[in-house]
Short mmCIF file of C-alpha atoms and ligand atoms in Angstrom, two decimals:
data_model
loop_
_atom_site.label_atom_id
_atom_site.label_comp_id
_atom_site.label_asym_id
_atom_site.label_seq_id
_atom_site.Cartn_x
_atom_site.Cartn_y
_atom_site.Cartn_z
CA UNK A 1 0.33 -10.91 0.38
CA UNK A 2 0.74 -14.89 0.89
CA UNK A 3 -1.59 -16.36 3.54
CA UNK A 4 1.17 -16.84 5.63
CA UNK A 5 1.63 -12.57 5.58
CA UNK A 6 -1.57 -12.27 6.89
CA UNK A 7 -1.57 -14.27 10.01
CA UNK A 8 1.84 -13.40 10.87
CA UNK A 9 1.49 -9.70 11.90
CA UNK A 10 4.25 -7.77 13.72
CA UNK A 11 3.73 -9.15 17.10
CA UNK A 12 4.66 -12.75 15.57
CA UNK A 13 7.48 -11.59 13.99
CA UNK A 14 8.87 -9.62 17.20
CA UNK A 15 8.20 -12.54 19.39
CA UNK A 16 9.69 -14.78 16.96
CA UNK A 17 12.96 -12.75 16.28
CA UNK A 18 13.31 -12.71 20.33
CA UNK A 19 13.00 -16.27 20.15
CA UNK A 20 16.10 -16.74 18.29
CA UNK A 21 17.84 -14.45 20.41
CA UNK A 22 16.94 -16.77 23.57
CA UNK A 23 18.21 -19.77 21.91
CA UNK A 24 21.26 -17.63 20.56
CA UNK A 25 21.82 -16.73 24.30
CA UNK A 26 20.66 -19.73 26.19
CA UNK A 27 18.69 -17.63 28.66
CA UNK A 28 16.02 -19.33 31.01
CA UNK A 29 12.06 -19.94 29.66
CA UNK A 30 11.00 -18.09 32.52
CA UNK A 31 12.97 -14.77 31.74
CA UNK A 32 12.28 -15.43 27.90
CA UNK A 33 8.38 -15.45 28.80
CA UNK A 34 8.92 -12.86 31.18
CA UNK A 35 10.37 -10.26 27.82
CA UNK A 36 7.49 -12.15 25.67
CA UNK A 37 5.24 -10.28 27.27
CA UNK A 38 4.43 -6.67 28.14
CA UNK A 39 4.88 -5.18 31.70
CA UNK A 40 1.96 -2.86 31.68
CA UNK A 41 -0.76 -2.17 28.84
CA UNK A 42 -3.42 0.20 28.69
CA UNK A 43 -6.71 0.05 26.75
CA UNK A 44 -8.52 3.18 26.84
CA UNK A 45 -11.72 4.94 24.55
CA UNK A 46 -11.41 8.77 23.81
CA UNK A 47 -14.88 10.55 23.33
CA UNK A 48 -14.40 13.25 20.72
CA UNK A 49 -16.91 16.07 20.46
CA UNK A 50 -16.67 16.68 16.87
CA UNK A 51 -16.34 20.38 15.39
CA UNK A 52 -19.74 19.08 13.65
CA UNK A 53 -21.41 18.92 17.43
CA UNK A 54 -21.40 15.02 16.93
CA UNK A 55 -19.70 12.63 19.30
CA UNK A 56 -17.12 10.00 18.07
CA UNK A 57 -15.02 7.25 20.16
CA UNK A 58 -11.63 6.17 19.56
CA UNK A 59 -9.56 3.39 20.54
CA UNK A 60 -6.44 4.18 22.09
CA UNK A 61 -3.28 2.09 23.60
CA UNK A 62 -0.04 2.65 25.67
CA UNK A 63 1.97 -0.71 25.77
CA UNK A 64 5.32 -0.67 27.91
CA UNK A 65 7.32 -3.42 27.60
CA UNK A 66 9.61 -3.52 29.89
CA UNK A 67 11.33 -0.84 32.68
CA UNK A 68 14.91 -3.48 33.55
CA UNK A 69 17.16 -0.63 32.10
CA UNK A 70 15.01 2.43 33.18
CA UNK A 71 11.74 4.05 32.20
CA UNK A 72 9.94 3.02 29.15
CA UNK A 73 10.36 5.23 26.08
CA UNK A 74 8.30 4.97 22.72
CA UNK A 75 6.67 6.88 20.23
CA UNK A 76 2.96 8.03 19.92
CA UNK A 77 0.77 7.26 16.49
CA UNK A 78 -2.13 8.01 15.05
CA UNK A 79 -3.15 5.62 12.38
CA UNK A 80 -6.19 3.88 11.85
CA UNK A 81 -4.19 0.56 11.47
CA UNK A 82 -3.42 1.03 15.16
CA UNK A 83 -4.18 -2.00 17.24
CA UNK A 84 -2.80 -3.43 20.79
CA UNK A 85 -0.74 -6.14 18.78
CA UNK A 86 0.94 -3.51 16.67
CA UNK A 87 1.91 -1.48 19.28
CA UNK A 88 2.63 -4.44 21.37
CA UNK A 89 5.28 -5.41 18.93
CA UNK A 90 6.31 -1.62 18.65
CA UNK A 91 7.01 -1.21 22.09
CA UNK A 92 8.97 -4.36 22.55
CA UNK A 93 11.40 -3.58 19.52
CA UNK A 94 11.87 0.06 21.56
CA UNK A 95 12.89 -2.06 24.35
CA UNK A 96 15.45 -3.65 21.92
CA UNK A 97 16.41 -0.51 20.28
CA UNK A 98 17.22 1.76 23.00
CA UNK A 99 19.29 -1.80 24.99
CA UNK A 100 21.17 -1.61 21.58
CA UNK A 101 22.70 1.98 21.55
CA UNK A 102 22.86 1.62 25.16
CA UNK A 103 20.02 3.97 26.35
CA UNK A 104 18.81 4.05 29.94
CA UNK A 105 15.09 3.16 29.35
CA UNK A 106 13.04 0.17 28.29
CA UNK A 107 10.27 0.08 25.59
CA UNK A 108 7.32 1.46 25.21
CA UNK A 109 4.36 2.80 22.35
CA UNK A 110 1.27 4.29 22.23
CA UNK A 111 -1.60 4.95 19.51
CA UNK A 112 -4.67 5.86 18.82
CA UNK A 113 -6.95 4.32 16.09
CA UNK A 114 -7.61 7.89 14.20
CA UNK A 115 -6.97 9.21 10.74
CA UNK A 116 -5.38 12.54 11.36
CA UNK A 117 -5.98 14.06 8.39
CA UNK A 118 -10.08 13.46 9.07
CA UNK A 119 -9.64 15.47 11.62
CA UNK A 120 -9.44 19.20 11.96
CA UNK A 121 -6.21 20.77 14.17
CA UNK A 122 -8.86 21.25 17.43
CA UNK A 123 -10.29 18.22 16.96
CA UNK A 124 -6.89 16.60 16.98
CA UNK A 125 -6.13 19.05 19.97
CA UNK A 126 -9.14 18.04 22.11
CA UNK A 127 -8.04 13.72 21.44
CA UNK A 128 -4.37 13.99 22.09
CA UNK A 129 -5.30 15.82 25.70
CA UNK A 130 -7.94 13.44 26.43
CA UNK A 131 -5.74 10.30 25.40
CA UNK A 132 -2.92 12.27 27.70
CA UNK A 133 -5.74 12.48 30.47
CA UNK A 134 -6.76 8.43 30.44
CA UNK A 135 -2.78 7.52 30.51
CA UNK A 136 -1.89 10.00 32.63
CA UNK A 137 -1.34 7.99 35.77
CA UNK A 138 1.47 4.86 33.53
CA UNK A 139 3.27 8.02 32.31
CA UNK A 140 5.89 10.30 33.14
CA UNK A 141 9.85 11.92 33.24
CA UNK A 142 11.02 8.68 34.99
CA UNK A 143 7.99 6.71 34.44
CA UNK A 144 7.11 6.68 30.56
CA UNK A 145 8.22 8.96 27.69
CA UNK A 146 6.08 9.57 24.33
CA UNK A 147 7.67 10.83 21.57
CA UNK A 148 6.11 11.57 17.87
CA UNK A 149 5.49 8.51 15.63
CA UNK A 150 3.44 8.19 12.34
CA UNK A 151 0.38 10.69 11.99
CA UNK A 152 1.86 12.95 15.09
CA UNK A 153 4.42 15.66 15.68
CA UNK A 154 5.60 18.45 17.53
CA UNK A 155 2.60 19.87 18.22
CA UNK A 156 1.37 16.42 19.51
CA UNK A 157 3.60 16.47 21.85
CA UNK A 158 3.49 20.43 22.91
CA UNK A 159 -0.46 19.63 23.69
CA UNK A 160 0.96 15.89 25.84
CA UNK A 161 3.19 18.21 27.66
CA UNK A 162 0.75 20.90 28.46
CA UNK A 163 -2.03 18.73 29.35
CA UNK A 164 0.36 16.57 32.29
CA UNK A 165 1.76 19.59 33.18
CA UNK A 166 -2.12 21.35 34.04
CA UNK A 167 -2.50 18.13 35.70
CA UNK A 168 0.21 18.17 37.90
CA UNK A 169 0.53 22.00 38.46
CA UNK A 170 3.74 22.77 37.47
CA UNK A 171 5.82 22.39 33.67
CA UNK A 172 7.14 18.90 33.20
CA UNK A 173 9.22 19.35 30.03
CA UNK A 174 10.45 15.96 30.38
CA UNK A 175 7.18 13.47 30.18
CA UNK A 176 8.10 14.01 26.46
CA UNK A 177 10.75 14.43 23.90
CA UNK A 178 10.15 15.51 20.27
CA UNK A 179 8.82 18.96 21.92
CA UNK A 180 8.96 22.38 19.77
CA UNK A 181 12.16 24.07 20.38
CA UNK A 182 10.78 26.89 21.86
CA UNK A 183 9.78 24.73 24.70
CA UNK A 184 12.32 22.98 25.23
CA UNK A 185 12.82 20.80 22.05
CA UNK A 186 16.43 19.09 20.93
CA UNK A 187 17.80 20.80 18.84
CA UNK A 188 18.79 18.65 15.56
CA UNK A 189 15.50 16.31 17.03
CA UNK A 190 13.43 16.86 14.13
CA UNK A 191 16.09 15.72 11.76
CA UNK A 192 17.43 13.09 13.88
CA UNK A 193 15.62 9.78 12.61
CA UNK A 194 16.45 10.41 9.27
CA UNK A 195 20.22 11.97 9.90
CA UNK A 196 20.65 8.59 11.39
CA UNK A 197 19.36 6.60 8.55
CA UNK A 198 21.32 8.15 6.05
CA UNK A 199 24.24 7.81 8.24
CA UNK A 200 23.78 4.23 8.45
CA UNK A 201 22.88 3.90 4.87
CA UNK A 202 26.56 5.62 4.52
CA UNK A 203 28.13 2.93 6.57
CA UNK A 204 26.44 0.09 4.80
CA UNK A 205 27.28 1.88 1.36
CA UNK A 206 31.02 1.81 2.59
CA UNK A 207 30.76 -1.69 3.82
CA UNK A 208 29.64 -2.55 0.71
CA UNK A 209 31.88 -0.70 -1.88
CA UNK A 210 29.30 1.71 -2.96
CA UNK A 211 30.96 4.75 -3.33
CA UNK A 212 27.33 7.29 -2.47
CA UNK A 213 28.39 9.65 -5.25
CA UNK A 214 26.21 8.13 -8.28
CA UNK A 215 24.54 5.64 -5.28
CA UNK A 216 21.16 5.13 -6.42
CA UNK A 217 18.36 4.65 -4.22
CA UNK A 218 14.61 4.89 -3.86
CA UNK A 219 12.37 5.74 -0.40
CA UNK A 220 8.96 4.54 0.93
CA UNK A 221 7.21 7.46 2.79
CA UNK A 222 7.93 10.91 2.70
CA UNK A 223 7.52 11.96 6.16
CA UNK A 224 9.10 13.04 9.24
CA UNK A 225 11.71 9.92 8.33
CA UNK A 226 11.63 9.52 4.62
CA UNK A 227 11.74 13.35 3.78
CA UNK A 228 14.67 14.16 5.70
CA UNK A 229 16.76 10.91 5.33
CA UNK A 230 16.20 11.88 1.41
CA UNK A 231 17.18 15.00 1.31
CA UNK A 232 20.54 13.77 3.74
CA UNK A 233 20.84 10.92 0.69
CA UNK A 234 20.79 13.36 -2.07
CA UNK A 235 23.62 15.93 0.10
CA UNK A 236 25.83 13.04 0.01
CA UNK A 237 25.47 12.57 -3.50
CA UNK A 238 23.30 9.82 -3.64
CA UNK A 239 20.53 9.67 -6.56
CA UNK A 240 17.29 8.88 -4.82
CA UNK A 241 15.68 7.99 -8.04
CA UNK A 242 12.01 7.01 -6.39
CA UNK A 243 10.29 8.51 -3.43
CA UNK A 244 6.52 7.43 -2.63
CA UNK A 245 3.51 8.43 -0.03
CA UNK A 246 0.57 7.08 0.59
CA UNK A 247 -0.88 8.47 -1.74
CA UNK A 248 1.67 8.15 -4.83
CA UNK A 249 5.26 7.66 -6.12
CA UNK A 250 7.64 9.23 -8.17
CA UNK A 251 10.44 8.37 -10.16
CA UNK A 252 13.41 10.27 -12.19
CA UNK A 253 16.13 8.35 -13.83
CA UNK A 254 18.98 11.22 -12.96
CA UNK A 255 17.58 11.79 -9.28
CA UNK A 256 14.92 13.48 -8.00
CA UNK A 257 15.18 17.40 -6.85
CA UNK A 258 14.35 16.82 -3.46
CA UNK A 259 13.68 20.40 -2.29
CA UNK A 260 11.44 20.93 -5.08
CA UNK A 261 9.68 17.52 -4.16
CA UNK A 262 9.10 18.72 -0.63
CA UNK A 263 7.93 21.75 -1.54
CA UNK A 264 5.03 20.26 -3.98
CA UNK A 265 3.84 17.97 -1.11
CA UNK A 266 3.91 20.89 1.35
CA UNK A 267 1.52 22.27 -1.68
CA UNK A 268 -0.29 19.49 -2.80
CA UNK A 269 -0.23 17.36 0.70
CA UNK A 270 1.28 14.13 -1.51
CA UNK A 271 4.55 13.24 -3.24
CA UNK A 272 2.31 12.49 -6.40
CA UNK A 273 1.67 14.34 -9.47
CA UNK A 274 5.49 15.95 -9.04
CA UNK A 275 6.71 17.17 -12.50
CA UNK A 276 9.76 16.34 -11.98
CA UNK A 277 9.67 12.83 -12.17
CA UNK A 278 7.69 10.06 -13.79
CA UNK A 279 5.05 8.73 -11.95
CA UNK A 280 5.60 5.16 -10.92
CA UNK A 281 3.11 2.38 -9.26
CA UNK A 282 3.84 2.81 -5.34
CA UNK A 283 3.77 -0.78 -4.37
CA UNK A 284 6.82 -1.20 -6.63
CA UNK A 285 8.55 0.91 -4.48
CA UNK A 286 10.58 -1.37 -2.70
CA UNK A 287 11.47 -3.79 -5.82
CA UNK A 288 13.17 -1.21 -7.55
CA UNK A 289 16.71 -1.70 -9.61
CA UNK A 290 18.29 0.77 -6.91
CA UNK A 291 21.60 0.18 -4.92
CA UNK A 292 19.52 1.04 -1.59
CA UNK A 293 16.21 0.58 -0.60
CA UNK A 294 14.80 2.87 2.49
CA UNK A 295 10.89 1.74 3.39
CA UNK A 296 10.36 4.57 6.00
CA UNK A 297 6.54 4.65 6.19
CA UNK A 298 4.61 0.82 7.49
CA UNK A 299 5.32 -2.30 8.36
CA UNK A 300 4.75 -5.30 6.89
CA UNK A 301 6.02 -3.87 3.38
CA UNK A 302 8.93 -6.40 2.47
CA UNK A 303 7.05 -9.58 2.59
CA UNK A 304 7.28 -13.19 1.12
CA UNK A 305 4.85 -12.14 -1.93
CA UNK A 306 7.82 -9.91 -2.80
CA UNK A 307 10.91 -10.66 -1.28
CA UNK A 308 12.57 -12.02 -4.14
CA UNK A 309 11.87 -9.61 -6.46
CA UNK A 310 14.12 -7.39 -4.58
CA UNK A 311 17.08 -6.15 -6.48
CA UNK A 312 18.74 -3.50 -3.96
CA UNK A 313 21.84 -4.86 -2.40
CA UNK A 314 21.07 -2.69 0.69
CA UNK A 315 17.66 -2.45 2.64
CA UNK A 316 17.90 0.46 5.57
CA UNK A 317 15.16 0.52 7.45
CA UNK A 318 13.78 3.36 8.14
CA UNK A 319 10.22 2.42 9.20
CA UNK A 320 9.82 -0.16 12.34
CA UNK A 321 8.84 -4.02 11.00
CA UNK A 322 8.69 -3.52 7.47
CA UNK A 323 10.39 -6.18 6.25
CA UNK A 324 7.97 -9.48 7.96
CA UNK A 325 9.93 -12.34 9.20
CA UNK A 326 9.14 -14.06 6.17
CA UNK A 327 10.35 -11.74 4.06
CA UNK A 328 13.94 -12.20 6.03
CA UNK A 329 13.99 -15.67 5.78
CA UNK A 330 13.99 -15.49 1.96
CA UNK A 331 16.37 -12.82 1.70
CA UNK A 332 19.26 -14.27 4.41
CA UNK A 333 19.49 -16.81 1.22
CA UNK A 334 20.57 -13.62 -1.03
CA UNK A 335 23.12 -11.31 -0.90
CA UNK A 336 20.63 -8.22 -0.28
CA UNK A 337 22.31 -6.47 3.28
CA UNK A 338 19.36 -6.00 5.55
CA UNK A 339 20.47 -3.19 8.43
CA UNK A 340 17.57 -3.50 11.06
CA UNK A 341 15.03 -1.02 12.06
CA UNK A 342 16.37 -1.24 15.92
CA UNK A 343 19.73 -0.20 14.35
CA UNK A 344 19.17 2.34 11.60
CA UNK A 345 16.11 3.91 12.74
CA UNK A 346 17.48 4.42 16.24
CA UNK A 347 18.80 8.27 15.71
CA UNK A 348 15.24 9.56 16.80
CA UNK A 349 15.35 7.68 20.33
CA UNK A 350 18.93 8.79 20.88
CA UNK A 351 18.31 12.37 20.72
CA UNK A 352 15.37 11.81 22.23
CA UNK A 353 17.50 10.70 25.39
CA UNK A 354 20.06 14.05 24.79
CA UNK A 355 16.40 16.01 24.80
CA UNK A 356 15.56 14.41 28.45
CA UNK A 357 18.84 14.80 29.36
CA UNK A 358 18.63 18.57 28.72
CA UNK A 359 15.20 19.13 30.19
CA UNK A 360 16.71 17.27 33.63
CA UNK A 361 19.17 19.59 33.31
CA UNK A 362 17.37 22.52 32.67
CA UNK A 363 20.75 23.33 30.03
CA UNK A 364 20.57 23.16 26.28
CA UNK A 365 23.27 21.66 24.28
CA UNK A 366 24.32 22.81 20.93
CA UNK A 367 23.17 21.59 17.24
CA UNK A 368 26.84 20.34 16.98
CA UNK A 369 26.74 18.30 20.55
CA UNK A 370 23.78 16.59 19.35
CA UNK A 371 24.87 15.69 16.13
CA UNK A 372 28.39 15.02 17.25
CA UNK A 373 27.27 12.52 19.85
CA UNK A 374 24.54 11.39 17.50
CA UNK A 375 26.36 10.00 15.35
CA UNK A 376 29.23 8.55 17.69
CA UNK A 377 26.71 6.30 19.77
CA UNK A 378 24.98 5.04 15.94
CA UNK A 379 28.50 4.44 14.41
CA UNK A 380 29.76 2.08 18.01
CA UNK A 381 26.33 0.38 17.59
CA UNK A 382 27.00 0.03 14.13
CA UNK A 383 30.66 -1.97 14.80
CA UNK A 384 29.05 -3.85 17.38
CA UNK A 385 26.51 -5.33 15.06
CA UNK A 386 28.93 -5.78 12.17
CA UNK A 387 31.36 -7.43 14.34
CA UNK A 388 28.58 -9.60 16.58
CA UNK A 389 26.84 -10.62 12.74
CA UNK A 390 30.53 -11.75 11.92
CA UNK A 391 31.96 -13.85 14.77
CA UNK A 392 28.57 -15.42 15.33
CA UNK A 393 27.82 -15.46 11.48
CA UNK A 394 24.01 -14.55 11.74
CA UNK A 395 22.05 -11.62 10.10
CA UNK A 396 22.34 -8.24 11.29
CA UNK A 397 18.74 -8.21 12.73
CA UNK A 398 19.56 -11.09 14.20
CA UNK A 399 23.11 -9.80 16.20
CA UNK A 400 21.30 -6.73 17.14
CA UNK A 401 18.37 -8.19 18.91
CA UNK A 402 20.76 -10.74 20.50
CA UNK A 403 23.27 -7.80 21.79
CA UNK A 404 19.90 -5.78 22.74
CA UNK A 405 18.45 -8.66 24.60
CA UNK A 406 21.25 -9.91 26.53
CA UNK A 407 21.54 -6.26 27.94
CA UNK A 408 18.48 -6.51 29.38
CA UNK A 409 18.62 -10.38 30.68
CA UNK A 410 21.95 -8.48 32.29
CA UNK A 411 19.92 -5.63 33.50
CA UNK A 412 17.28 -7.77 34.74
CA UNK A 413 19.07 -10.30 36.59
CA UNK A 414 21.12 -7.40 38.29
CA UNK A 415 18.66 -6.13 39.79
CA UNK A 416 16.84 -9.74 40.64
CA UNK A 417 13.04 -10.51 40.47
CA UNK A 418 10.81 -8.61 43.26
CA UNK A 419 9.72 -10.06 45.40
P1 NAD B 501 4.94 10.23 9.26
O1 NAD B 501 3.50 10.14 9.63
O2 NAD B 501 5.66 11.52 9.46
O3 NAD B 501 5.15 9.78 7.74
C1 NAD B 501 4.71 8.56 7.23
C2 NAD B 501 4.90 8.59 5.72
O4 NAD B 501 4.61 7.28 5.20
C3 NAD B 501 3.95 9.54 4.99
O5 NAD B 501 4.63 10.12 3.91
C4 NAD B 501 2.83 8.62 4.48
O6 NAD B 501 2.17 9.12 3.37
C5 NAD B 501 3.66 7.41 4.14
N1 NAD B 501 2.90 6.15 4.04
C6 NAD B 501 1.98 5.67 4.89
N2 NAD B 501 1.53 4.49 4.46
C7 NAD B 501 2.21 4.23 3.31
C8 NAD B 501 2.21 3.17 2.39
N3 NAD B 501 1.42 2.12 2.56
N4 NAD B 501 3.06 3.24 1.32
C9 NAD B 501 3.88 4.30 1.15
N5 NAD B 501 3.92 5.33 2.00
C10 NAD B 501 3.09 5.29 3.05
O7 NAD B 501 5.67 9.07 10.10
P2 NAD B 501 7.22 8.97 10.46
O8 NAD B 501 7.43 9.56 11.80
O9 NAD B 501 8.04 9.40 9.29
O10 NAD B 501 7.35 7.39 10.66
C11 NAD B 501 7.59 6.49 9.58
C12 NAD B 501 8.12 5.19 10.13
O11 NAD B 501 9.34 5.44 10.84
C13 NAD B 501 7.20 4.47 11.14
O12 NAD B 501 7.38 3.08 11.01
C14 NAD B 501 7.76 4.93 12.48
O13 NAD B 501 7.44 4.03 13.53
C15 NAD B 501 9.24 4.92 12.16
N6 NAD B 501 10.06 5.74 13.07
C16 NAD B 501 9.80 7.06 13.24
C17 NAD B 501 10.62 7.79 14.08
C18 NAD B 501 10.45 9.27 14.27
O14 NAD B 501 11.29 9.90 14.94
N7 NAD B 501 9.44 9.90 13.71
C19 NAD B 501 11.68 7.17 14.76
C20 NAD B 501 11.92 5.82 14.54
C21 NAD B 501 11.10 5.12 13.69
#
């Protein structure tokens, strides 16, 4: 990491990619303040009665952004590298991502500065319904949304759902997407993150004259993104030669046997020590002689210590901010194709939305529906970037977060300032 890595964390490089989009768009300093900052944040401690009798606090955080478009929607983590500038930047690139495939909500995130896997399944239990009890009263179906993030799942969002629900005496299915099926989960929700990735990747791979069949690529994190958008690589035909957690990486010159990987960290709880593969230094993850790169674990990953040493020609990102504004600057002077987080990462908010949908309606939709119209809304997002990047000739990042922000200087100036 350079020096200039370290002070420039993700809220720097959100505020200053929205800068550009201001100047792009010649909007007003007021209104350009006005999305510089967040609409409503909450700071709150959680109390944890250990299963050891002892008492531990955490710090936990719900940011929203900004509501111009419609309630704020964002997901939940658990990390210990949670803190309010990293989901202050998180929530305002939600705000950008769901403007950009044309969602009706603004931004939001949430987190709580835990390790998860410290922490035994009650323990985790009894600090996801006390975070849900101290934000109760910012969220809700038409107020704020959580959704699963890094460290968090399903069952996260099961307990969310349950807890608001005791609160306000009857089942709210909608204060959250990302639910279990069984009560009242998306279909194809699970999956949808990472179908979108590779879907993207596809598109870029096309764009690019990559034919996927012999495609090589390698992925950072192996989680609820990395794992699946692998596995949708490899069914394409794509060789995803490198796959790494936090813990390790793994590498295998004719592809790696992605079922078999997934089932030794379901085993082994880590990607490393697979005998299938050689194993490889992690942080060289990203610098790999691969076709595509997918970082779908941190931010902050892609940096100016490294950015040159990249020799993908396509970066998806899977993972929100991991390649630092520094990191962009250095490689808009190469040929590497950098498809933006608020872009290719976007699949998981969008069925998100078909999951609200269905719980307003009380009607599920198929596995096909969701897919189907999955995929439609990424691939007109997709054109509109491509074709925004090319009359305006700027970076992708840099067309999507102008198209995302001038929908919501539209929205906002519709519907004027109050008072
Ligand atoms: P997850 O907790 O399911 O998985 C995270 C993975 O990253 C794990 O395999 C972990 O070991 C790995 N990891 C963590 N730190 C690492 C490091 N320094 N180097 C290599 N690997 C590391 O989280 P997730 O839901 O897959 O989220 C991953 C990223 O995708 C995050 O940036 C998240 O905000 C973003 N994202 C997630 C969703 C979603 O639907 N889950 C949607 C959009 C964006």
């Amino acid at each position: 990491m350079t020096p200039t890595d370290i002070t420039h964390g993700p809220l720097e490089d959100a505020k200053a990619q929205l800068a550009e989009a201001v100047e792009h768009l010649g909007c007003n300093p007021g209104v350009h303040r006005m999305l510089s900052t967040s609409r409503r944040e909450m700071a709150v401690s959680i109390p944890l009665r250990r299963d050891d009798g002892t008492t531990a606090v955490y710090e936990g955080f719900r940011v929203q952004h900004n509501f111009s478009r419609g309630p704020a929607k964002g997901g939940l983590r658990f990390s210990t590298a949670v803190d309010l500038d990293e989901v202050r930047a998180l929530a305002m690139w939600m705000t950008w991502k769901c403007a950009l495939v044309d969602l009706p909500y603004g931004g939001a995130k949430g987190g709580v500065a835990i390790e998860p896997r410290d922490h035994s399944r009650s323990e985790l239990e009894r600090v996801t319904r006390r975070y849900t009890s101290e934000i109760l009263p910012i969220i809700g179906p038409e107020i704020d949304i959580p959704a699963p993030d890094i460290g968090t799942d399903e069952r996260t969002m099961a307990w969310i759902m349950d807890t608001y629900s005791a609160s306000v005496g009857h089942t709210v299915p909608g204060v959250v997407t990302g639910k279990p099926i069984s009560l009242g989960g998306s279909l194809g929700r699970a999956t949808a993150t990472s179908r979108g990735v590779a879907h993207i990747a596809l598109m870029a791979m096309a764009l690019r004259g990559i034919d996927p069949e012999g495609a090589t690529a390698a992925i950072q994190g192996f989680g609820k993104v990395g794992r699946g958008a692998a596995r949708f690589l490899a069914d394409a035909g794509v060789r995803v030669q490198a796959v790494s957690d936090v813990d390790g990486a793994v590498w295998a010159e004719e592809g790696l046997d992605i079922q078999r990987l997934g089932a030794h960290s379901d085993q082994t709880g880590s990607v490393g020590g697979f005998e299938g593969g050689e194993q490889i230094d992690p942080t060289t993850l990203v610098t790999l002689d691969v076709d595509l790169v997918v970082p779908a674990a941190v931010e902050g990953v892609i940096t100016e210590a490294n950015a040159d040493k990249v020799r993908a020609r396509i970066i998806v990102e899977g993972a929100n901010g991991p390649t630092t504004a520094g990191a962009d600057a250095i490689l808009a002077d190469t040929d590497v194709l950098v498809v933006p987080d608020i872009l290719s990462n976007a699949g998981g908010v969008i069925v998100s939305y078909f999951e609200w949908a269905q719980a307003n309606q009380a009607y599920q939709w198929t596995e096909r529906q969701v897919k189907d119209r999955l995929e439609e809304r990424l691939t007109r997002a997709w054109h509109a970037v491509v074709e925004y990047s090319g009359v305006h000739r700027m970076s992708y990042r840099q067309a999507a977060t102008a198209l995302a922000v001038g929908r919501v200087i539209e929205a906002h100036e519709l519907r004027g300032l109050y008072p």
